[in-house]
Coordinates of C-alpha atoms in Angstrom, one line a residue:
Chain N
M124 CA 19.8 13.6 -28.6
I125 CA 20.3 10.1 -28.1
N126 CA 17.1 8.1 -29.8
K127 CA 16.2 5.2 -27.4
V128 CA 13.4 4.0 -29.4
V129 CA 12.9 0.0 -30.2
A130 CA 10.0 -1.3 -32.5
N131 CA 8.1 -3.4 -30.0
A132 CA 8.0 -5.2 -26.5
D133 CA 9.9 -8.2 -27.8
E134 CA 12.7 -6.0 -29.3
A135 CA 12.7 -4.4 -26.1
I136 CA 13.0 -7.3 -23.8
Q137 CA 15.2 -9.8 -26.2
D138 CA 18.1 -10.0 -24.0
I139 CA 16.1 -10.7 -20.7
T140 CA 17.1 -14.6 -19.9
S141 CA 16.4 -16.9 -17.4
G142 CA 17.1 -16.3 -13.9
M143 CA 17.3 -12.7 -14.1
T144 CA 15.9 -10.2 -11.7
L145 CA 13.1 -7.9 -13.0
M146 CA 11.3 -4.8 -11.8
L147 CA 7.8 -4.4 -12.8
G148 CA 6.0 -1.0 -12.4
G149 CA 2.4 -0.8 -11.2
F150 CA -0.2 -1.1 -8.4
G151 CA -2.4 -3.9 -8.7
L152 CA -3.2 -3.8 -12.5
C153 CA -3.0 -0.2 -12.4
G154 CA 0.0 1.3 -14.6
I155 CA 1.7 -2.1 -15.1
P156 CA 3.6 -2.7 -18.5
E157 CA 1.4 -4.9 -20.4
N158 CA 3.2 -5.0 -23.4
C159 CA 6.4 -6.2 -21.9
I160 CA 4.5 -8.6 -19.7
N161 CA 2.8 -10.3 -22.7
A162 CA 6.3 -10.3 -24.2
L163 CA 7.7 -12.0 -21.6
V164 CA 4.9 -14.8 -21.3
N165 CA 5.7 -15.7 -25.3
K166 CA 9.2 -16.0 -24.6
D167 CA 11.1 -19.3 -23.7
I168 CA 12.4 -18.0 -20.3
D169 CA 11.9 -18.9 -16.4
Q170 CA 13.1 -18.6 -13.2
L171 CA 12.8 -15.4 -13.1
T172 CA 12.9 -13.3 -9.6
C173 CA 10.1 -10.4 -10.0
I174 CA 10.1 -7.3 -7.5
S175 CA 6.6 -5.9 -7.8
N176 CA 4.2 -4.3 -5.5
N177 CA 1.6 -7.2 -6.4
A178 CA 1.2 -10.0 -8.4
G179 CA -1.6 -9.6 -10.9
I180 CA -4.5 -11.7 -11.1
D181 CA -5.1 -14.9 -12.7
D182 CA -5.3 -13.9 -16.4
F183 CA -3.8 -10.7 -16.4
G184 CA -0.5 -9.0 -15.5
I185 CA 2.1 -10.9 -14.1
G186 CA -0.6 -13.8 -13.2
L187 CA 0.2 -14.7 -16.7
M188 CA 4.0 -15.2 -16.1
L189 CA 3.3 -17.1 -13.3
K190 CA 0.4 -19.5 -15.3
K191 CA 3.5 -20.3 -17.3
R192 CA 5.8 -21.3 -14.4
Q193 CA 8.0 -18.6 -15.5
V194 CA 8.7 -17.3 -11.7
K195 CA 10.7 -18.3 -9.1
K196 CA 10.3 -15.8 -6.8
M197 CA 8.1 -12.6 -6.2
I198 CA 9.3 -9.8 -3.9
S199 CA 6.0 -8.1 -3.4
S200 CA 3.8 -5.8 -0.6
Y201 CA 0.8 -7.3 -1.2
V202 CA -0.2 -10.8 -2.9
G203 CA -3.7 -12.6 -3.3
E204 CA -6.7 -11.9 -5.8
N205 CA -4.4 -14.7 -7.8
A206 CA -5.4 -18.5 -7.2
E207 CA -2.6 -20.1 -9.2
F208 CA -0.3 -18.0 -6.9
E209 CA -1.6 -19.3 -4.2
R210 CA -1.3 -22.6 -5.3
Q211 CA 2.1 -22.5 -6.1
L212 CA 3.2 -20.7 -3.0
L213 CA 1.6 -23.8 -1.0
S214 CA 3.1 -26.4 -3.2
G215 CA 6.6 -24.6 -2.6
E216 CA 6.8 -23.9 -6.6
L217 CA 7.2 -20.2 -5.9
E218 CA 9.3 -18.3 -3.2
V219 CA 8.0 -15.2 -1.7
E220 CA 9.4 -12.5 0.3
L221 CA 7.0 -10.0 1.6
V222 CA 8.0 -6.1 1.6
P223 CA 6.2 -3.0 3.6
Q224 CA 5.1 -1.0 0.7
G225 CA 7.1 1.7 1.6
T226 CA 10.4 0.0 2.0
L227 CA 10.0 -1.7 -1.5
A228 CA 9.0 1.9 -3.0
T229 CA 12.3 3.2 -1.2
R230 CA 14.4 0.6 -1.7
C231 CA 13.9 1.3 -5.5
M232 CA 14.1 4.9 -5.0
A233 CA 17.4 4.1 -3.1
A234 CA 18.9 2.2 -6.1
G235 CA 18.1 5.1 -8.6
Y236 CA 19.6 7.7 -5.6
G237 CA 22.9 5.8 -5.9
M238 CA 22.3 5.0 -2.1
P239 CA 23.5 1.4 -0.9
A240 CA 20.8 1.5 1.8
I241 CA 18.0 3.1 3.7
F242 CA 17.1 3.1 7.3
T243 CA 13.0 2.8 8.2
P244 CA 11.0 2.1 11.0
A245 CA 8.6 0.2 9.1
G246 CA 8.9 -3.4 10.6
V247 CA 10.6 -2.8 13.4
G248 CA 9.7 -5.4 16.3
T249 CA 8.1 -7.8 13.9
E250 CA 9.7 -10.8 11.4
V251 CA 10.5 -8.6 8.9
A252 CA 13.0 -7.3 11.1
E253 CA 14.8 -10.9 11.5
G254 CA 18.3 -10.9 10.6
K255 CA 18.4 -7.2 9.7
E256 CA 20.9 -4.6 11.2
T257 CA 18.9 -2.0 13.1
R258 CA 20.3 1.3 14.3
N259 CA 19.1 3.6 16.7
F260 CA 18.5 7.2 15.8
N261 CA 17.4 10.0 18.1
G262 CA 16.2 7.4 20.3
K263 CA 14.2 5.4 17.8
E264 CA 14.7 1.8 16.3
Y265 CA 15.3 1.9 12.4
L266 CA 15.9 -1.3 10.1
M267 CA 18.9 -1.0 7.4
E268 CA 17.1 -2.4 4.2
M269 CA 19.2 -2.5 1.0
A270 CA 18.7 -0.8 -2.2
F271 CA 17.5 -3.3 -5.0
D272 CA 19.3 -4.7 -7.7
A273 CA 17.7 -5.4 -10.6
D274 CA 18.6 -6.3 -14.1
F275 CA 15.9 -4.9 -15.9
A276 CA 13.2 -2.5 -15.0
L277 CA 10.0 -2.4 -16.9
V278 CA 7.8 0.3 -16.5
K279 CA 4.7 1.8 -18.1
A280 CA 4.1 5.8 -18.9
W281 CA 1.3 7.7 -20.2
K282 CA 3.7 9.9 -22.5
G283 CA 7.4 9.6 -23.6
D284 CA 9.7 11.1 -26.0
T285 CA 12.4 9.5 -28.5
A286 CA 15.0 10.9 -25.6
G287 CA 13.5 8.6 -23.0
N288 CA 12.0 11.5 -20.8
L289 CA 8.5 10.0 -19.5
I290 CA 5.2 11.5 -17.9
F291 CA 2.7 9.4 -16.3
R292 CA -0.7 9.9 -15.6
S293 CA -2.9 9.8 -12.7
T294 CA -2.3 7.3 -10.1
A295 CA -1.0 4.7 -12.7
R296 CA 2.6 6.7 -12.0
N297 CA 2.8 4.7 -8.4
F298 CA 6.0 2.4 -8.4
N299 CA 6.8 3.3 -12.2
P300 CA 9.3 6.3 -11.6
V301 CA 11.3 5.0 -8.9
M302 CA 11.3 1.8 -11.0
A303 CA 12.2 3.4 -13.7
M304 CA 15.3 5.2 -11.9
A305 CA 16.4 1.6 -10.5
G306 CA 16.9 -1.0 -13.3
K307 CA 20.4 -1.5 -14.8
I308 CA 18.7 -1.3 -18.2
T309 CA 14.9 0.3 -17.9
I310 CA 12.4 -0.2 -20.6
A311 CA 9.7 2.3 -20.8
E312 CA 6.5 1.4 -23.1
V313 CA 4.4 4.5 -23.5
E314 CA 0.9 5.1 -24.6
H315 CA 1.9 7.9 -26.7
L316 CA 5.6 8.4 -27.8
V317 CA 6.5 11.5 -29.6
E318 CA 9.3 13.3 -30.9
I319 CA 11.8 15.5 -28.8
G320 CA 10.5 18.7 -28.1
D321 CA 7.3 17.8 -27.8
L322 CA 7.3 17.6 -24.0
D323 CA 7.3 20.5 -21.8
P324 CA 10.9 19.9 -19.8
D325 CA 9.4 21.2 -16.3
Q326 CA 6.3 18.5 -16.8
I327 CA 9.0 15.8 -17.0
H328 CA 8.7 13.1 -14.1
T329 CA 11.6 10.9 -15.1
P330 CA 14.2 12.3 -17.1
G331 CA 15.4 10.1 -20.0
I332 CA 19.1 9.0 -18.6
Y333 CA 17.2 6.7 -16.6
V334 CA 15.8 5.2 -19.6
H335 CA 17.9 2.8 -22.1
R336 CA 14.8 1.7 -24.7
I337 CA 11.4 3.1 -25.3
F338 CA 8.3 2.0 -27.2
E339 CA 4.7 2.9 -27.8
G340 CA 3.1 0.0 -26.5
K341 CA -0.5 -1.3 -28.6
D342 CA -3.6 -2.9 -27.2
Y343 CA -3.8 -1.5 -24.0
E344 CA -6.5 -3.2 -22.0
K345 CA -5.9 -1.1 -18.8
R346 CA -8.6 -3.6 -16.9
I347 CA -10.1 -2.3 -13.6
E348 CA -9.7 -4.3 -10.4
Q349 CA -12.6 -3.2 -8.5
L350 CA -15.2 -0.8 -10.1
T351 CA -16.5 1.1 -7.7
I352 CA -19.1 3.7 -8.4
R353 CA -21.7 6.1 -6.9
E354 CA -25.3 6.7 -7.5
K355 CA -26.1 9.7 -9.9
Chain J
M116 CA -23.4 -1.6 21.0
L117 CA -22.7 0.2 17.9
D118 CA -22.6 -1.3 14.5
K119 CA -20.1 -0.7 11.8
T120 CA -21.3 2.6 11.0
G121 CA -21.7 3.7 14.6
I122 CA -17.6 2.6 15.0
A123 CA -17.1 5.3 12.0
K124 CA -19.3 7.7 13.4
R125 CA -17.4 8.0 16.6
I126 CA -14.3 7.8 14.9
A127 CA -15.3 10.5 12.6
K128 CA -15.6 12.8 15.9
E129 CA -11.4 12.4 16.5
I130 CA -10.8 14.0 13.3
K131 CA -10.0 17.6 13.5
D132 CA -10.1 20.7 11.0
G133 CA -6.9 20.6 8.5
Y134 CA -5.9 17.3 9.1
Y135 CA -4.5 15.1 6.6
V136 CA -5.8 11.4 7.1
N137 CA -5.0 8.2 6.0
L138 CA -7.7 5.7 5.8
G139 CA -7.4 1.8 6.0
I140 CA -9.6 -0.7 4.1
G141 CA -12.9 -1.4 6.1
I142 CA -14.4 0.1 8.8
P143 CA -12.1 3.4 8.4
T144 CA -13.1 3.6 4.9
L145 CA -16.8 4.5 6.0
V146 CA -15.1 7.2 8.6
A147 CA -15.1 9.6 5.2
N148 CA -18.8 9.5 5.1
Y149 CA -19.5 10.9 8.8
I150 CA -16.7 14.0 8.6
P151 CA -18.8 16.7 10.4
K152 CA -19.6 19.8 8.3
G153 CA -17.1 22.9 8.6
I154 CA -14.1 20.4 9.0
N155 CA -12.0 20.1 6.2
I156 CA -9.9 17.3 5.8
V157 CA -7.6 15.7 3.3
L158 CA -7.6 12.0 2.6
Q159 CA -4.4 10.5 1.5
S160 CA -4.0 7.2 -0.3
E161 CA -0.4 5.5 -0.1
N162 CA -0.4 4.5 -3.7
G163 CA 0.1 8.2 -4.5
L164 CA -2.8 10.4 -4.0
L165 CA -3.5 13.6 -1.5
G166 CA -7.0 14.8 -1.9
M167 CA -9.0 11.8 -2.6
G168 CA -12.6 12.3 -3.4
P169 CA -15.9 10.0 -4.1
F170 CA -16.3 6.9 -6.0
P171 CA -17.2 8.1 -9.8
F172 CA -20.2 8.2 -11.3
E173 CA -21.1 5.0 -13.2
G174 CA -19.3 5.7 -16.6
E175 CA -16.5 8.3 -15.5
E176 CA -14.1 5.7 -14.1
D177 CA -11.0 5.6 -14.9
S178 CA -9.1 2.8 -14.7
D179 CA -5.6 4.9 -14.0
L180 CA -7.3 6.8 -10.8
I181 CA -7.6 4.1 -7.7
N182 CA -7.1 4.1 -4.3
A183 CA -4.9 1.9 -2.0
G184 CA -7.9 -0.7 -2.1
K185 CA -7.8 -0.7 -6.0
Q186 CA -11.4 0.9 -6.0
T187 CA -11.9 3.5 -8.7
I188 CA -12.3 6.8 -7.1
T189 CA -12.2 10.9 -8.0
T190 CA -9.9 13.5 -7.3
L191 CA -11.1 16.9 -6.1
P192 CA -9.8 20.3 -7.0
G193 CA -6.5 20.8 -5.0
S194 CA -5.6 17.2 -5.4
S195 CA -2.0 16.1 -6.1
I196 CA -0.6 12.9 -7.6
F197 CA 2.9 11.5 -6.9
D198 CA 5.0 8.3 -6.7
S199 CA 4.9 5.6 -4.2
A200 CA 8.5 6.5 -2.7
L201 CA 7.2 10.3 -2.2
S202 CA 3.8 8.8 -0.7
F203 CA 5.7 7.0 2.2
G204 CA 8.2 9.9 2.5
M205 CA 5.1 12.0 3.8
I206 CA 4.1 9.2 6.0
R207 CA 7.1 8.4 7.5
S208 CA 8.2 12.0 8.1
Q209 CA 4.9 12.6 9.9
K210 CA 3.1 14.7 7.8
V211 CA -0.1 12.9 7.6
D212 CA -1.9 13.8 10.7
L213 CA -3.9 10.5 11.6
T214 CA -4.0 7.3 10.6
I215 CA -7.3 4.6 11.0
L216 CA -6.7 1.0 10.6
G217 CA -8.5 -2.2 11.4
A218 CA -6.6 -4.8 13.5
M219 CA -7.1 -8.6 14.3
E220 CA -5.3 -7.9 17.9
V221 CA -4.2 -4.7 19.9
S222 CA -2.0 -5.5 22.8
E223 CA -2.1 -2.8 26.2
Y224 CA 1.4 -1.6 25.2
G225 CA -0.1 -0.5 21.7
D226 CA 1.2 -2.9 19.4
I227 CA -0.8 -4.3 16.7
A228 CA -1.3 -7.3 14.8
N229 CA -3.2 -7.2 11.8
W230 CA -1.6 -8.5 8.5
K231 CA -0.9 -12.5 9.1
I232 CA -2.6 -15.6 10.6
P233 CA -0.1 -18.6 11.0
G234 CA -1.4 -21.6 8.8
K235 CA -3.4 -19.4 6.9
M236 CA -2.6 -17.7 3.0
V237 CA -0.6 -14.3 3.7
K238 CA -1.3 -12.1 1.3
G239 CA 1.0 -9.4 2.6
M240 CA 1.5 -6.4 4.8
G241 CA 1.0 -3.6 2.1
G242 CA 1.5 -0.1 3.2
A243 CA 0.3 -1.2 7.5
M244 CA 3.7 -1.9 8.7
D245 CA 4.8 1.6 7.2
L246 CA 2.0 3.4 8.3
V247 CA 2.2 1.9 12.1
A248 CA 6.1 2.7 12.4
S249 CA 5.3 6.1 11.4
A250 CA 2.2 7.7 12.2
K251 CA 2.0 10.2 15.3
N252 CA -1.5 9.3 15.8
I253 CA -3.2 6.0 15.2
I254 CA -6.9 4.8 15.9
V255 CA -7.6 1.3 15.4
A256 CA -11.5 0.6 14.5
M257 CA -12.5 -3.1 15.2
Q258 CA -14.8 -5.1 17.1
H259 CA -13.8 -6.1 20.6
V260 CA -13.8 -9.6 20.4
N261 CA -13.0 -11.9 17.5
K262 CA -15.8 -14.4 15.6
A263 CA -14.8 -17.1 18.4
C264 CA -15.6 -14.4 20.9
E265 CA -12.1 -14.3 22.4
S266 CA -10.9 -10.7 23.5
K267 CA -8.8 -8.8 20.7
L268 CA -7.5 -6.5 23.5
L269 CA -4.9 -8.2 25.0
A270 CA -1.7 -8.2 27.3
E271 CA 0.2 -9.1 24.4
C272 CA -0.5 -9.9 20.9
S273 CA -0.3 -13.9 20.1
L274 CA -0.2 -13.1 16.2
P275 CA 2.6 -11.5 14.4
L276 CA 3.1 -8.2 15.1
T277 CA 2.7 -5.3 12.7
G278 CA 4.0 -2.7 14.4
V279 CA 5.2 -2.1 18.4
K280 CA 4.1 0.4 20.9
C281 CA 2.0 2.9 18.0
V282 CA -1.6 2.5 18.8
K283 CA -2.9 5.6 20.7
K284 CA -6.8 4.9 20.7
I285 CA -9.4 1.9 19.9
V286 CA -12.6 2.1 19.0
T287 CA -15.1 -0.9 19.3
E288 CA -18.3 -1.9 19.1
L289 CA -18.3 -1.5 22.8
A290 CA -15.9 1.1 23.8
V291 CA -13.8 4.0 23.3
L292 CA -10.2 3.3 25.0
E293 CA -6.6 4.8 25.3
I294 CA -3.4 3.2 25.4
A295 CA -2.0 4.4 28.8
N296 CA 1.8 5.7 28.8
E297 CA 2.5 3.0 31.7
G298 CA 0.3 0.2 29.7
G299 CA -3.2 -0.7 29.7
F300 CA -6.2 0.3 28.1
R301 CA -7.9 3.3 29.7
L302 CA -11.6 3.2 29.5
L303 CA -12.6 6.3 28.0
E304 CA -16.2 5.8 26.7
R305 CA -19.2 3.3 26.9
A306 CA -21.4 2.9 23.5
P307 CA -24.9 3.4 24.1
G308 CA -26.5 0.6 26.5
V309 CA -23.0 -1.0 27.2
S310 CA -22.0 -1.2 30.9
V311 CA -18.8 -1.4 32.1
E312 CA -18.6 -4.9 33.3
E313 CA -19.7 -5.9 29.8
I314 CA -16.4 -4.2 28.4
R315 CA -14.3 -5.8 31.5
I316 CA -15.4 -9.0 30.5
A317 CA -14.6 -8.6 26.7
T318 CA -11.1 -7.2 27.3
L319 CA -8.4 -9.9 28.3
G320 CA -5.6 -7.4 28.6
R321 CA -5.2 -4.6 31.6
L322 CA -8.4 -2.8 32.0
I323 CA -8.0 1.2 33.7
I324 CA -11.6 2.1 34.7
E325 CA -10.7 5.7 36.5
G326 CA -14.1 7.3 38.0
E327 CA -17.3 7.3 36.2
I328 CA -17.3 6.2 32.6
P329 CA -19.6 8.4 30.1
E330 CA -21.7 6.9 27.4
M331 CA -20.7 8.1 24.1
Q332 CA -22.2 10.7 22.0
L333 CA -22.7 10.0 18.3

C-alpha cells in the first residue's frame, strides 16, 4: 500500500499558495477541517477562492480566514451568521457566488466522477440561470452546471488509514466525501488515523485513491452552532 | 384566524402514511409536532439524513449530528446518513414525497420567491432552489400578508424567484388555497372565523371561489 501520511496540517498544506482554489468540507461548523483551516490562517497566503457550503462564523472555521483577508471569493449556498463576511461583501472586498446547495454538491461529485458538467432543474427561471446553457429533456428545462475545478480539497473524516481510506461519522459526512473526490490534491484530516487492515473494506466511504495526504488532527473543538435540546 | 401553530396543524393533515417529507425552517418545522397518530413518516434533512428524530436531551447533544437548520438533533431506529450529493439525488429524483417550506411571495402560477430581497444582505438559497425545482408536491406555509400589510399572494412575484410553477398548495393564517392548472389561487378552505371577503381583500392575485367555501377542521 502507498503510505500517504504527513505529520500535520502545516506539512499537508505547505504547497498551497496565494490565488489557488480550495474546497473545504463541512456543513455549518459540522465536519469542517479545523486543523487545515488553522494552518492556512497561520500561513502568509491570500487571494484564495473557497468552495464551501458555508463561510463559518466570525471566530471559527472559514470566518478566521476571512478575518485575515485571505479569501478573494467564496462559492457557497448559504452565508451569513458572520458579521465580518457581511462587512467585506458590502464593501466590495469579497466576491461571492451563491450556488444552490444540491448544485454545489453535485458539481463536486461530477468532478470526482470525471464528468465535465451536470444538468439540474435547480435555478431554472431564476437569476441563477443567467448566462447558462439550458436544455429540455422530456419536456422539462435543465441548467447545465460545470464540474468544479479545485487545486486542493480539504476534508475532515472520523477515521482514516495510512492508505487514505476514509470513514465519516454521522452528519459530519455532508460535503466531505464529494469534495474528497474532487480535488486535484485532496488532504484528509482525521480524528483517528489507523494502520492499513484496521478498517473493514465494506465500511469505507471514500476509497484511498482519492486521498493524497492524510494526518491525524488534534485539539478538535467541534463547535455546535445551534444547540437545541428538549426537556426530560 | 390561525396562529403559526394552527398553520402547522392544518398542514399536518396533508401528510399521508408512508411519506418521506422535507420540512423547511420556521413554521414547517412545527409540522412535525402535529403528525396524527397512526401516520408513519420519515423526515429528510438535506445535509444528509433520513429519519430525523427530536432534539436531544441536555448533555446528549452530538456536534456531529445536526439538521439542515444546523440544530442538534437525534436519529431514530431505521435512520440513514449519506453525503450531500446523494441527499439532493433523492430530492431531484422525486423520492421525497412532500416538501413544506416558507415563502415571501407566491404567484398565481405557483412561482415562489423566498431567498432574496434586493438591497438587503443576501444569505443565499441553501437547498431551497433544488427542493422547489424537483419536488412533486410543495406546500407553502406562510402569512397571507407581509409586515407592511401587503399581500404575498400575487399575480406575479416582485422579488427574485426561487423557482417557477412549482407550488401546489398554500396554507396561511386565513385560508387553504391551491394553484389552479390554468393559474389562480383556488380557495379551498377558510380559517375559523375568517370570511371569504377577508381572504379576497388579502389576496392580490386572481382568487378563484367556487361554491360554498368550508371552514377548516383542525
